[in-house]
Short mmCIF file of C-alpha atoms (C1' of nucleotides) in Angstrom, two decimals:
data_model
loop_
_atom_site.label_atom_id
_atom_site.label_comp_id
_atom_site.label_asym_id
_atom_site.label_seq_id
_atom_site.Cartn_x
_atom_site.Cartn_y
_atom_site.Cartn_z
CA MET A 1 22.47 15.71 -0.75
CA THR A 2 24.86 12.94 -1.70
CA ASN A 3 24.88 11.25 1.64
CA THR A 4 24.84 7.51 1.59
CA VAL A 5 24.61 4.81 4.16
CA LYS A 6 26.31 1.48 4.47
CA HIS A 7 24.18 -1.51 5.05
CA GLY A 8 26.99 -3.56 6.38
CA GLY A 9 27.08 -5.67 3.26
CA SER A 10 24.29 -7.83 4.54
CA ALA A 11 23.70 -10.55 2.00
CA LEU A 12 20.21 -11.83 1.58
CA ARG A 13 19.84 -15.53 1.70
CA HIS A 14 16.85 -17.06 0.05
CA GLN A 15 14.81 -19.19 2.34
CA THR A 16 14.23 -22.57 0.85
CA SER A 17 10.64 -23.68 0.94
CA ASP A 18 11.09 -26.92 2.80
CA GLY A 19 11.35 -26.76 6.51
CA PRO A 20 13.12 -29.53 8.41
CA ASN A 21 9.79 -31.11 9.17
CA GLY A 22 8.58 -31.04 5.60
CA ILE A 23 6.06 -28.30 6.26
CA ARG A 24 5.72 -26.08 3.24
CA LEU A 25 6.69 -22.62 4.34
CA ARG A 26 5.51 -19.49 2.66
CA ARG A 27 8.38 -18.28 0.51
CA VAL A 28 9.92 -14.98 1.51
CA THR A 29 10.51 -12.97 -1.62
CA THR A 30 13.64 -10.91 -1.97
CA ALA A 31 11.58 -7.79 -2.48
CA ALA A 32 9.71 -8.34 0.80
CA ALA A 33 12.92 -8.92 2.70
CA ILE A 34 14.47 -5.73 1.38
CA TYR A 35 11.27 -3.84 2.15
CA GLN A 36 11.35 -4.97 5.76
CA GLN A 37 15.00 -4.16 6.21
CA LEU A 38 14.67 -0.68 4.75
CA HIS A 39 11.42 -0.12 6.64
CA ALA A 40 13.06 -0.94 9.94
CA ALA A 41 16.12 1.12 9.11
CA ILE A 42 14.05 4.18 8.25
CA VAL A 43 11.73 4.00 11.25
CA SER A 44 14.67 3.46 13.58
CA LEU A 45 16.35 6.44 11.95
CA ALA A 46 19.39 4.35 11.06
CA LEU A 47 18.60 5.77 7.64
CA LYS A 48 18.35 9.49 8.22
CA PRO A 49 15.59 11.62 6.70
CA GLY A 50 16.71 13.25 3.49
CA ILE A 51 19.51 10.95 2.46
CA SER A 52 19.67 9.52 -1.01
CA LEU A 53 18.61 5.98 -1.81
CA GLN A 54 19.62 4.76 -5.23
CA GLU A 55 18.14 1.64 -6.73
CA LYS A 56 21.43 0.66 -8.29
CA ARG A 57 23.55 1.16 -5.19
CA ILE A 58 21.12 -0.59 -2.87
CA ALA A 59 20.90 -3.47 -5.29
CA GLU A 60 24.67 -3.84 -5.19
CA GLU A 61 24.79 -3.59 -1.41
CA PHE A 62 22.20 -6.32 -1.01
CA GLY A 63 23.68 -8.33 -3.81
CA VAL A 64 20.49 -8.45 -5.85
CA SER A 65 19.19 -6.92 -9.04
CA ARG A 66 17.33 -3.65 -9.35
CA THR A 67 13.97 -5.38 -9.72
CA PRO A 68 13.25 -6.39 -6.10
CA VAL A 69 14.86 -3.21 -4.80
CA ARG A 70 12.61 -1.17 -7.00
CA GLU A 71 9.52 -2.99 -5.77
CA ALA A 72 10.56 -2.45 -2.17
CA LEU A 73 11.11 1.27 -2.75
CA LEU A 74 7.73 1.62 -4.43
CA ARG A 75 6.05 0.07 -1.41
CA LEU A 76 7.99 2.34 0.92
CA ALA A 77 6.89 5.33 -1.12
CA GLU A 78 3.27 4.31 -0.68
CA VAL A 79 3.51 4.37 3.10
CA GLY A 80 5.39 7.64 2.97
CA LEU A 81 8.79 6.49 4.16
CA VAL A 82 10.60 7.40 0.95
CA GLU A 83 10.00 9.93 -1.78
CA ILE A 84 10.67 9.10 -5.41
CA PHE A 85 11.42 11.91 -7.82
CA PRO A 86 11.31 10.47 -11.33
CA GLN A 87 14.51 10.82 -13.28
CA SER A 88 16.05 12.55 -10.32
CA GLY A 89 16.42 10.44 -7.24
CA THR A 90 14.88 8.60 -4.31
CA PHE A 91 15.23 9.90 -0.78
CA VAL A 92 14.27 8.90 2.71
CA SER A 93 11.30 11.13 3.39
CA ARG A 94 11.62 13.96 5.83
CA ILE A 95 9.21 13.68 8.72
CA PRO A 96 6.07 15.61 7.73
CA LEU A 97 5.41 17.45 10.98
CA SER A 98 2.32 19.06 9.51
CA ALA A 99 0.72 15.64 9.07
CA ILE A 100 1.35 14.47 12.61
CA PRO A 101 -1.63 16.18 14.27
CA GLU A 102 -3.97 14.48 11.84
CA ALA A 103 -2.25 11.15 12.43
CA VAL A 104 -2.81 11.58 16.15
CA VAL A 105 -6.47 12.34 15.56
CA ILE A 106 -6.86 9.24 13.41
CA ARG A 107 -5.15 7.06 15.95
CA LYS A 108 -7.28 8.44 18.76
CA SER A 109 -10.42 7.89 16.74
CA LEU A 110 -9.60 4.27 15.94
CA GLU A 111 -8.23 3.29 19.32
CA ARG A 112 -11.17 4.88 21.10
CA THR A 113 -13.35 2.54 19.09
CA THR A 114 -11.31 -0.54 19.92
CA VAL A 115 -10.93 0.18 23.62
CA GLU A 116 -14.63 0.92 24.07
CA ARG A 117 -15.55 -2.31 22.36
CA ALA A 118 -12.91 -4.23 24.27
CA ALA A 119 -14.29 -2.92 27.54
CA GLN A 120 -17.68 -4.32 26.58
CA VAL A 121 -16.63 -7.77 25.46
CA ALA A 122 -13.37 -8.59 27.28
CA THR A 123 -13.31 -11.99 28.95
CA ALA A 124 -11.32 -12.98 32.02
CA GLU A 125 -8.65 -14.49 29.80
CA ASP A 126 -8.42 -11.30 27.76
CA ILE A 127 -7.85 -9.29 30.90
CA ALA A 128 -5.25 -11.76 32.12
CA GLN A 129 -3.45 -11.46 28.80
CA LEU A 130 -3.33 -7.67 29.02
CA ASP A 131 -2.15 -7.96 32.59
CA SER A 132 0.73 -10.20 31.63
CA ILE A 133 1.76 -7.78 28.92
CA ILE A 134 1.84 -4.97 31.44
CA ALA A 135 3.84 -7.17 33.81
CA ARG A 136 6.49 -7.78 31.18
CA GLN A 137 6.43 -4.11 30.40
CA ARG A 138 7.03 -3.17 34.00
CA ALA A 139 9.95 -5.57 34.17
CA HIS A 140 11.54 -4.10 31.07
CA ALA A 141 10.95 -0.59 32.37
CA SER A 142 12.73 -1.29 35.63
CA LEU A 143 15.71 -2.67 33.72
CA GLY A 144 15.67 0.23 31.28
CA GLU A 145 15.30 -2.08 28.30
CA ALA A 146 13.70 0.46 26.01
CA SER A 147 13.54 -1.76 22.96
CA HIS A 148 11.78 -4.64 24.67
CA PHE A 149 9.56 -2.18 26.48
CA TYR A 150 8.49 -0.71 23.17
CA GLU A 151 7.58 -4.16 21.83
CA GLN A 152 5.27 -4.78 24.75
CA ASP A 153 3.79 -1.31 24.37
CA GLU A 154 2.78 -2.21 20.84
CA ALA A 155 1.60 -5.63 21.97
CA PHE A 156 -0.73 -3.98 24.47
CA HIS A 157 -2.49 -1.87 21.86
CA GLU A 158 -2.57 -4.72 19.39
CA ALA A 159 -4.12 -7.00 21.99
CA ILE A 160 -6.88 -4.50 22.71
CA SER A 161 -7.65 -4.33 19.01
CA ALA A 162 -7.82 -8.10 18.81
CA ILE A 163 -9.99 -8.37 21.92
CA ALA A 164 -12.42 -5.91 20.43
CA GLY A 165 -12.71 -8.17 17.42
CA TYR A 166 -11.14 -5.60 15.10
CA PRO A 167 -7.61 -6.82 14.47
CA GLY A 168 -7.46 -4.93 11.19
CA ILE A 169 -7.70 -1.64 13.04
CA TRP A 170 -4.30 -2.19 14.59
CA THR A 171 -2.83 -2.87 11.16
CA LEU A 172 -4.23 0.45 10.07
CA VAL A 173 -2.98 2.26 13.17
CA LYS A 174 0.50 0.90 12.62
CA THR A 175 0.83 2.57 9.25
CA VAL A 176 -0.81 5.76 10.43
CA LYS A 177 1.54 6.20 13.36
CA LEU A 178 4.72 5.60 11.36
CA GLN A 179 5.74 9.23 11.14
CA ILE A 180 4.84 9.78 14.78
CA ASP A 181 7.20 6.98 15.72
CA ARG A 182 10.00 8.53 13.71
CA ALA A 183 9.53 11.85 15.46
CA ARG A 184 9.41 10.14 18.83
CA ARG A 185 12.72 8.45 18.17
CA LEU A 186 14.30 11.87 18.16
CA THR A 187 13.07 12.77 21.61
CA LEU A 188 15.54 12.06 24.34
CA PRO A 189 14.58 9.06 26.45
CA VAL A 190 13.00 10.76 29.41
CA SER A 191 13.69 8.83 32.56
CA GLY A 192 10.47 7.76 34.18
CA ARG A 193 8.62 7.95 30.91
CA MET A 194 8.40 4.19 30.72
CA THR A 195 6.97 4.04 34.20
CA THR A 196 4.37 6.65 33.31
CA VAL A 197 3.32 4.73 30.22
CA THR A 198 2.97 1.57 32.23
CA GLU A 199 0.73 3.35 34.70
CA GLU A 200 -1.42 4.69 31.89
CA HIS A 201 -1.76 1.20 30.52
CA GLU A 202 -2.82 0.01 33.95
CA ALA A 203 -5.51 2.67 34.06
CA ILE A 204 -6.80 1.50 30.70
CA LEU A 205 -6.79 -2.11 31.82
CA ASP A 206 -8.60 -1.25 35.05
CA ALA A 207 -11.41 0.36 33.09
CA ILE A 208 -11.60 -2.58 30.68
CA ALA A 209 -11.69 -5.03 33.56
CA ALA A 210 -14.53 -3.03 35.08
CA HIS A 211 -16.30 -3.09 31.71
CA ASP A 212 -16.48 0.69 31.93
CA ALA A 213 -16.28 1.79 28.30
CA ASP A 214 -16.39 5.50 29.07
CA ARG A 215 -13.56 5.35 31.56
CA ALA A 216 -11.53 3.12 29.24
CA SER A 217 -12.04 5.58 26.43
CA ALA A 218 -11.00 8.52 28.60
CA ALA A 219 -7.91 6.67 29.81
CA MET A 220 -6.92 5.80 26.27
CA MET A 221 -7.41 9.38 25.09
CA HIS A 222 -5.24 10.64 27.92
CA HIS A 223 -2.62 8.05 27.07
CA LEU A 224 -2.52 8.86 23.37
CA GLY A 225 -2.65 12.59 23.96
CA ALA A 226 0.42 12.49 26.17
CA VAL A 227 2.66 11.12 23.45
CA ILE A 228 2.72 14.15 21.19
CA PRO A 229 6.34 15.19 20.75
CA ASP A 230 7.52 18.73 21.21
CA VAL A 231 7.64 19.88 17.64
CA GLU A 232 9.63 23.06 18.06
CA ALA A 233 12.39 21.53 20.12
CA LEU A 234 12.78 18.79 17.54
CA ARG A 235 13.14 21.34 14.76
CA GLN A 236 15.93 23.03 16.69
CA HIS A 237 17.92 19.92 17.49
CA HIS A 238 17.55 18.14 14.17
CA PRO A 239 17.53 20.60 11.29
CA GLY A 240 16.89 19.03 7.93
CA TYR A 241 14.95 16.12 9.33
CA PHE A 242 11.54 17.66 8.86
CA ALA A 243 9.40 18.70 5.94
CA MET B 1 -10.09 -21.37 -12.80
CA THR B 2 -8.91 -20.54 -16.30
CA ASN B 3 -11.30 -17.68 -16.87
CA THR B 4 -9.95 -14.65 -18.60
CA VAL B 5 -11.30 -11.27 -19.56
CA LYS B 6 -10.81 -9.10 -22.56
CA HIS B 7 -9.75 -5.53 -22.02
CA GLY B 8 -10.81 -4.41 -25.42
CA GLY B 9 -7.25 -3.98 -26.57
CA SER B 10 -7.01 -0.53 -25.05
CA ALA B 11 -3.61 0.91 -25.83
CA LEU B 12 -1.96 3.22 -23.37
CA ARG B 13 -0.64 6.47 -24.66
CA HIS B 14 2.06 8.20 -22.70
CA GLN B 15 1.13 11.65 -21.59
CA THR B 16 3.77 14.15 -22.50
CA SER B 17 4.87 16.28 -19.62
CA ASP B 18 4.22 19.72 -21.08
CA GLY B 19 0.77 21.17 -20.80
CA PRO B 20 -0.41 23.72 -23.34
CA ASN B 21 0.35 26.52 -20.92
CA GLY B 22 3.87 25.41 -20.21
CA ILE B 23 3.06 24.25 -16.73
CA ARG B 24 5.09 21.19 -15.94
CA LEU B 25 2.61 18.47 -15.21
CA ARG B 26 3.39 15.51 -13.05
CA ARG B 27 4.24 12.72 -15.40
CA VAL B 28 1.79 9.86 -15.45
CA THR B 29 3.75 6.67 -15.33
CA THR B 30 2.58 3.65 -17.25
CA ALA B 31 2.32 1.67 -14.05
CA ALA B 32 0.03 4.27 -12.47
CA ALA B 33 -2.22 4.34 -15.51
CA ILE B 34 -2.56 0.59 -15.53
CA TYR B 35 -3.20 0.60 -11.80
CA GLN B 36 -6.04 3.06 -12.17
CA GLN B 37 -7.62 1.18 -15.05
CA LEU B 38 -7.49 -2.16 -13.27
CA HIS B 39 -8.61 -0.54 -10.02
CA ALA B 40 -11.67 0.94 -11.67
CA ALA B 41 -12.41 -2.29 -13.51
CA ILE B 42 -12.25 -4.35 -10.34
CA VAL B 43 -14.32 -2.00 -8.19
CA SER B 44 -16.93 -1.68 -10.93
CA LEU B 45 -16.95 -5.47 -11.16
CA ALA B 46 -16.13 -5.34 -14.86
CA LEU B 47 -13.39 -7.67 -13.72
CA LYS B 48 -15.18 -10.35 -11.79
CA PRO B 49 -13.95 -11.69 -8.45
CA GLY B 50 -11.91 -14.83 -8.86
CA ILE B 51 -10.82 -14.51 -12.47
CA SER B 52 -7.23 -14.93 -13.44
CA LEU B 53 -4.94 -11.99 -14.15
CA GLN B 54 -1.67 -12.84 -15.79
CA GLU B 55 1.17 -10.38 -15.99
CA LYS B 56 2.16 -11.51 -19.43
CA ARG B 57 -1.31 -11.40 -20.93
CA ILE B 58 -2.19 -8.03 -19.40
CA ALA B 59 1.10 -6.63 -20.62
CA GLU B 60 0.26 -7.74 -24.14
CA GLU B 61 -3.27 -6.37 -23.95
CA PHE B 62 -2.04 -2.97 -22.82
CA GLY B 63 0.89 -3.10 -25.20
CA VAL B 64 3.52 -2.61 -22.49
CA SER B 65 6.15 -4.74 -20.83
CA ARG B 66 5.65 -6.84 -17.75
CA THR B 67 7.36 -4.36 -15.44
CA PRO B 68 4.68 -1.66 -15.12
CA VAL B 69 1.96 -4.30 -15.10
CA ARG B 70 3.72 -6.05 -12.28
CA GLU B 71 4.04 -2.84 -10.29
CA ALA B 72 0.35 -2.12 -10.76
CA LEU B 73 -0.61 -5.62 -9.62
CA LEU B 74 1.58 -5.32 -6.54
CA ARG B 75 -0.17 -2.13 -5.56
CA LEU B 76 -3.55 -3.71 -6.16
CA ALA B 77 -2.54 -6.62 -3.96
CA GLU B 78 -1.69 -4.21 -1.15
CA VAL B 79 -5.16 -2.70 -1.14
CA GLY B 80 -6.68 -6.14 -1.36
CA LEU B 81 -8.15 -6.01 -4.84
CA VAL B 82 -6.03 -8.84 -6.21
CA GLU B 83 -4.34 -11.84 -4.69
CA ILE B 84 -0.93 -12.97 -5.86
CA PHE B 85 0.10 -16.57 -5.39
CA PRO B 86 3.82 -16.79 -6.14
CA GLN B 87 4.75 -19.10 -8.96
CA SER B 88 1.11 -19.91 -9.39
CA GLY B 89 -1.13 -17.08 -10.44
CA THR B 90 -2.75 -13.74 -9.78
CA PHE B 91 -6.48 -13.40 -9.31
CA VAL B 92 -9.04 -10.70 -8.72
CA SER B 93 -9.76 -11.07 -5.03
CA ARG B 94 -13.07 -12.41 -3.92
CA ILE B 95 -14.98 -9.98 -1.74
CA PRO B 96 -14.07 -10.77 1.87
CA LEU B 97 -17.50 -10.56 3.45
CA SER B 98 -16.05 -11.34 6.85
CA ALA B 99 -13.98 -8.14 6.72
CA ILE B 100 -16.88 -5.88 5.83
CA PRO B 101 -18.27 -5.39 9.34
CA GLU B 102 -14.88 -4.20 10.53
CA ALA B 103 -14.59 -1.90 7.54
CA VAL B 104 -17.93 -0.37 8.44
CA VAL B 105 -16.77 0.13 12.01
CA ILE B 106 -13.61 1.83 10.85
CA ARG B 107 -15.46 4.09 8.50
CA LYS B 108 -17.96 5.03 11.18
CA SER B 109 -15.18 5.76 13.62
CA LEU B 110 -13.31 8.02 11.23
CA GLU B 111 -16.31 9.82 9.77
CA ARG B 112 -17.77 10.44 13.20
CA THR B 113 -14.55 12.25 13.98
CA THR B 114 -14.64 14.36 10.84
CA VAL B 115 -18.31 15.27 11.05
CA GLU B 116 -18.07 16.27 14.69
CA ARG B 117 -15.09 18.47 13.99
CA ALA B 118 -16.73 19.88 10.88
CA ALA B 119 -19.80 20.82 12.89
CA GLN B 120 -17.59 22.79 15.22
CA VAL B 121 -15.55 24.71 12.67
CA ALA B 122 -17.67 24.96 9.52
CA THR B 123 -17.93 28.42 8.03
CA ALA B 124 -20.77 29.84 6.00
CA GLU B 125 -18.88 29.09 2.81
CA ASP B 126 -18.31 25.51 3.90
CA ILE B 127 -22.00 25.05 4.47
CA ALA B 128 -22.79 26.62 1.13
CA GLN B 129 -20.40 24.22 -0.54
CA LEU B 130 -22.05 21.21 1.06
CA ASP B 131 -25.42 22.59 0.10
CA SER B 132 -24.43 22.88 -3.53
CA ILE B 133 -23.17 19.32 -3.54
CA ILE B 134 -26.51 18.15 -2.21
CA ALA B 135 -28.29 20.24 -4.81
CA ARG B 136 -26.37 18.56 -7.61
CA GLN B 137 -27.04 15.25 -5.96
CA ARG B 138 -30.77 15.86 -5.87
CA ALA B 139 -30.73 16.78 -9.53
CA HIS B 140 -28.90 13.61 -10.49
CA ALA B 141 -31.22 11.56 -8.31
CA SER B 142 -34.32 12.92 -10.00
CA LEU B 143 -32.83 12.06 -13.39
CA GLY B 144 -31.73 8.64 -12.23
CA GLU B 145 -28.11 9.33 -13.11
CA ALA B 146 -26.62 6.84 -10.68
CA SER B 147 -23.02 7.34 -11.71
CA HIS B 148 -23.04 11.11 -11.31
CA PHE B 149 -25.03 10.75 -8.13
CA TYR B 150 -22.38 8.49 -6.71
CA GLU B 151 -19.65 11.01 -7.51
CA GLN B 152 -21.46 13.70 -5.56
CA ASP B 153 -22.05 11.28 -2.72
CA GLU B 154 -18.31 10.80 -2.43
CA ALA B 155 -17.74 14.53 -2.83
CA PHE B 156 -20.02 15.19 0.13
CA HIS B 157 -18.05 12.98 2.48
CA GLU B 158 -14.75 14.22 1.14
CA ALA B 159 -15.81 17.82 1.65
CA ILE B 160 -16.72 17.15 5.28
CA SER B 161 -13.30 15.64 5.82
CA ALA B 162 -11.66 18.69 4.28
CA ILE B 163 -13.80 21.11 6.28
CA ALA B 164 -12.78 19.36 9.47
CA GLY B 165 -9.16 19.96 8.52
CA TYR B 166 -8.47 16.24 8.14
CA PRO B 167 -8.30 15.62 4.40
CA GLY B 168 -6.13 12.56 4.92
CA ILE B 169 -8.95 10.81 6.71
CA TRP B 170 -10.99 10.67 3.53
CA THR B 171 -8.05 9.13 1.71
CA LEU B 172 -7.97 6.46 4.37
CA VAL B 173 -11.72 5.93 4.26
CA LYS B 174 -11.61 5.46 0.50
CA THR B 175 -9.31 2.48 0.75
CA VAL B 176 -11.14 1.03 3.72
CA LYS B 177 -14.50 1.10 1.99
CA LEU B 178 -13.27 -0.51 -1.22
CA GLN B 179 -14.66 -3.95 -0.50
CA ILE B 180 -17.91 -2.44 0.74
CA ASP B 181 -18.29 -0.66 -2.57
CA ARG B 182 -17.73 -3.86 -4.47
CA ALA B 183 -20.42 -5.62 -2.47
CA ARG B 184 -22.80 -2.70 -2.93
CA ARG B 185 -22.38 -2.90 -6.69
CA LEU B 186 -24.03 -6.28 -6.55
CA THR B 187 -27.17 -5.01 -4.87
CA LEU B 188 -29.96 -4.13 -7.21
CA PRO B 189 -30.49 -0.38 -7.56
CA VAL B 190 -33.36 0.18 -5.18
CA SER B 191 -35.66 2.86 -6.46
CA GLY B 192 -35.90 5.73 -4.02
CA ARG B 193 -32.55 4.85 -2.48
CA MET B 194 -30.92 7.91 -4.01
CA THR B 195 -33.63 10.11 -2.60
CA THR B 196 -33.19 8.60 0.84
CA VAL B 197 -29.43 9.16 0.74
CA THR B 198 -29.95 12.76 -0.25
CA GLU B 199 -32.27 13.27 2.70
CA GLU B 200 -29.73 11.74 5.05
CA HIS B 201 -27.11 14.10 3.70
CA GLU B 202 -29.46 16.97 4.32
CA ALA B 203 -29.89 15.91 7.91
CA ILE B 204 -26.14 15.83 8.36
CA LEU B 205 -25.78 19.24 6.78
CA ASP B 206 -28.53 20.66 8.98
CA ALA B 207 -26.70 19.55 12.09
CA ILE B 208 -23.40 20.93 10.81
CA ALA B 209 -25.02 24.24 9.97
CA ALA B 210 -26.44 24.36 13.49
CA HIS B 211 -22.96 23.55 14.86
CA ASP B 212 -24.54 20.65 16.69
CA ALA B 213 -21.76 18.08 16.82
CA ASP B 214 -23.82 15.44 18.60
CA ARG B 215 -26.68 15.63 16.15
CA ALA B 216 -24.27 15.65 13.22
CA SER B 217 -22.58 12.56 14.61
CA ALA B 218 -25.87 10.76 15.11
CA ALA B 219 -27.03 11.66 11.60
CA MET B 220 -23.78 10.39 10.12
CA MET B 221 -23.95 7.14 12.09
CA HIS B 222 -27.49 6.57 10.88
CA HIS B 223 -26.39 7.31 7.34
CA LEU B 224 -23.42 4.96 7.40
CA GLY B 225 -25.31 2.24 9.21
CA ALA B 226 -28.02 2.14 6.57
CA VAL B 227 -25.66 1.18 3.78
CA ILE B 228 -24.76 -2.30 4.95
CA PRO B 229 -25.63 -4.74 2.18
CA ASP B 230 -27.62 -7.89 2.76
CA VAL B 231 -24.87 -10.44 2.97
CA GLU B 232 -26.92 -13.61 2.67
CA ALA B 233 -28.88 -12.50 -0.36
CA LEU B 234 -25.64 -11.59 -2.10
CA ARG B 235 -24.18 -15.02 -1.46
CA GLN B 236 -27.22 -16.59 -3.04
CA HIS B 237 -27.28 -14.49 -6.17
CA HIS B 238 -23.56 -14.38 -6.84
CA PRO B 239 -21.89 -17.64 -5.88
CA GLY B 240 -18.14 -17.60 -6.22
CA TYR B 241 -17.84 -13.88 -5.71
CA PHE B 242 -17.14 -14.01 -2.01
CA ALA B 243 -14.41 -15.33 0.23
"C1'" DA C 1 27.32 37.87 -12.20
"C1'" DC C 2 24.38 35.44 -15.18
"C1'" DG C 3 22.39 32.63 -18.57
"C1'" DT C 4 23.38 28.60 -21.87
"C1'" DG C 5 24.26 24.30 -23.06
"C1'" DC C 6 26.12 19.91 -22.50
"C1'" DA C 7 27.33 15.75 -19.85
"C1'" DA C 8 26.35 12.92 -16.01
"C1'" DA C 9 23.19 10.77 -13.14
"C1'" DT C 10 18.81 8.52 -12.06
"C1'" DT C 11 14.43 6.59 -12.52
"C1'" DG C 12 11.01 4.52 -16.00
"C1'" DA C 13 10.43 1.08 -19.25
"C1'" DT C 14 11.68 -2.70 -22.47
"C1'" DA C 15 13.28 -7.16 -23.85
"C1'" DT C 16 14.97 -11.47 -22.78
"C1'" DA C 17 16.27 -15.27 -20.21
"C1'" DC C 18 16.43 -18.14 -16.39
"C1'" DT C 19 14.82 -20.13 -11.73
"C1'" DA C 20 11.72 -22.12 -8.69
"C1'" DG C 21 7.48 -23.28 -7.20
"C1'" DT C 22 2.71 -24.86 -8.77
"C1'" DA C 23 -1.19 -26.96 -11.24
"C1'" DT C 24 -2.51 -30.49 -14.34
"C1'" DG C 25 -3.15 -34.72 -16.40
"C1'" DA C 26 -1.40 -39.16 -17.74
"C1'" DC C 27 -0.01 -43.32 -16.07
"C1'" DA C 28 1.38 -46.97 -12.94
"C1'" DA C 29 0.54 -49.38 -8.63
"C1'" DA C 30 -2.42 -50.93 -5.02
"C1'" DT D 1 -11.66 -47.44 -8.42
"C1'" DT D 2 -8.42 -45.22 -5.76
"C1'" DT D 3 -3.96 -43.65 -4.80
"C1'" DG D 4 0.67 -42.23 -5.67
"C1'" DT D 5 4.24 -40.90 -8.91
"C1'" DC D 6 6.00 -38.49 -12.70
"C1'" DA D 7 6.38 -35.58 -16.82
"C1'" DT D 8 4.89 -31.41 -18.52
"C1'" DA D 9 3.43 -26.85 -18.95
"C1'" DC D 10 2.53 -22.63 -16.73
"C1'" DT D 11 3.37 -18.54 -13.73
"C1'" DA D 12 5.50 -15.37 -10.72
"C1'" DG D 13 10.24 -13.95 -9.02
"C1'" DT D 14 14.60 -12.45 -10.29
"C1'" DA D 15 18.58 -11.17 -13.21
"C1'" DT D 16 20.75 -8.58 -16.80
"C1'" DA D 17 21.48 -5.47 -20.41
"C1'" DT D 18 19.84 -1.63 -22.72
"C1'" DC D 19 17.46 2.41 -23.95
"C1'" DA D 20 14.38 6.49 -23.01
"C1'" DA D 21 13.05 10.56 -20.54
"C1'" DT D 22 14.14 13.85 -17.45
"C1'" DT D 23 16.54 16.34 -13.91
"C1'" DT D 24 20.71 18.24 -12.03
"C1'" DG D 25 25.09 20.30 -11.79
"C1'" DC D 26 28.94 22.23 -13.74
"C1'" DA D 27 31.77 24.20 -17.14
"C1'" DC D 28 31.72 27.62 -20.41
"C1'" DG D 29 31.01 31.86 -22.62
"C1'" DT D 30 29.03 36.28 -22.57
#
DNA sequence: ACGTGCAAATTGATATACTAGTATGACAAA
DNA sequence: TTTGTCATACTAGTATATCAATTTGCACGT
């Protein structure tokens, strides 16, 4: 377990507080920047589950001191993306397959709530917004742009949360579904999957537009239930990635 | 905004790692200890919303360096109990009344899920366990022991989550209901409230014992809906406590 | 093969110093 | 009086060096 990963020697550049127009921007701390970079790297599996992360080495690679690196790692440990063993080492967490079913249940519970509420209160503009998201999604799907497609997928769910008046629920869902996302990254990109997802989103939107909370809920449950990855196949293809 | 608060000069003592029986206990880091103390102080309102918390001063009061204090404050900021303004100051967060309705919705959503599942799968032992919790609760209520009563109240909900097979949901609910708890602390202890809560718990348990998921859900929703504090009265009595 | 013990490695914590924003109040200008 | 500027002090963010506590692995000896 002495694997390491190169970060490409990316140097962090402190953002100065003054924008060109004199607007006072919120300062981006070094610790926050490192957190985001590591977060993205872990979720995208650029940093593989199980590999070692050392405060000292990361600090050198980013060209900063241990302090902000340490703070970033502590935050990552809280959301379950790294595991810190005192006086021993810090490692990218293995994907806890046993926790995924519960994460799915939580997500279903919360998104059922948002979609039902959204179906009750959605305005014409809300529906138009969701429709435009789906349109972009369909375009990306036809071009096979998985990354952009994924962004719009998230935007769709986030928009529903916002429409319902519960934007904080999406924030919660994002952290809950982290490990699910990591597992999903390992599944081969099934052709046609993007089209299927788009159709499921359309079904959800149809129900919202009809202000049919029950149908919207059912469509959302079907959508979220279809995303569960095949656990056993993953274990076979990627030994050592799971806890 | 130069208010401060005395911590009574409580000195932290490092726990050694070896228990009397040789079992290797998980080491309690200084940062974690400080986090817990500040967490409890803020939720119990011993630390009032809005007052200043300074890394340096807290470090001196606890007799430690800035580092663990800083880590504790960062964690507290993540759960919304303190607000950090870079290069300016750190303050106990004011209670965000506007976020409370959403927190209630989230809690209802998650606990509806757990109680419905619990009603489906509860065994005789599970039901006995819940019954004993309620028994203890009734005893504490009759003696007016609010603090012990509150512990059993939490234990009841936590047990339901565990019975459902979703222990992580209770962990989530605990953080979501933090601000609700702070607001509730400000409400005067209504006589008979403890008795009412106990009866509501009994109704929930009855439905679970009967494996009636719908009734259990309804009882839980009624229970959680009855706890919403009177926002306007709070604003009047405690100016400066809310955001 | 199997413990034993020591050295290396790593996180936890301390102490100190410096930087960069931020709040504050005094003071000058209108 | 009001407004704008400036000096000052304060605070969080970061850097650096160092030590402590503990785990881990490997060499060593039995």
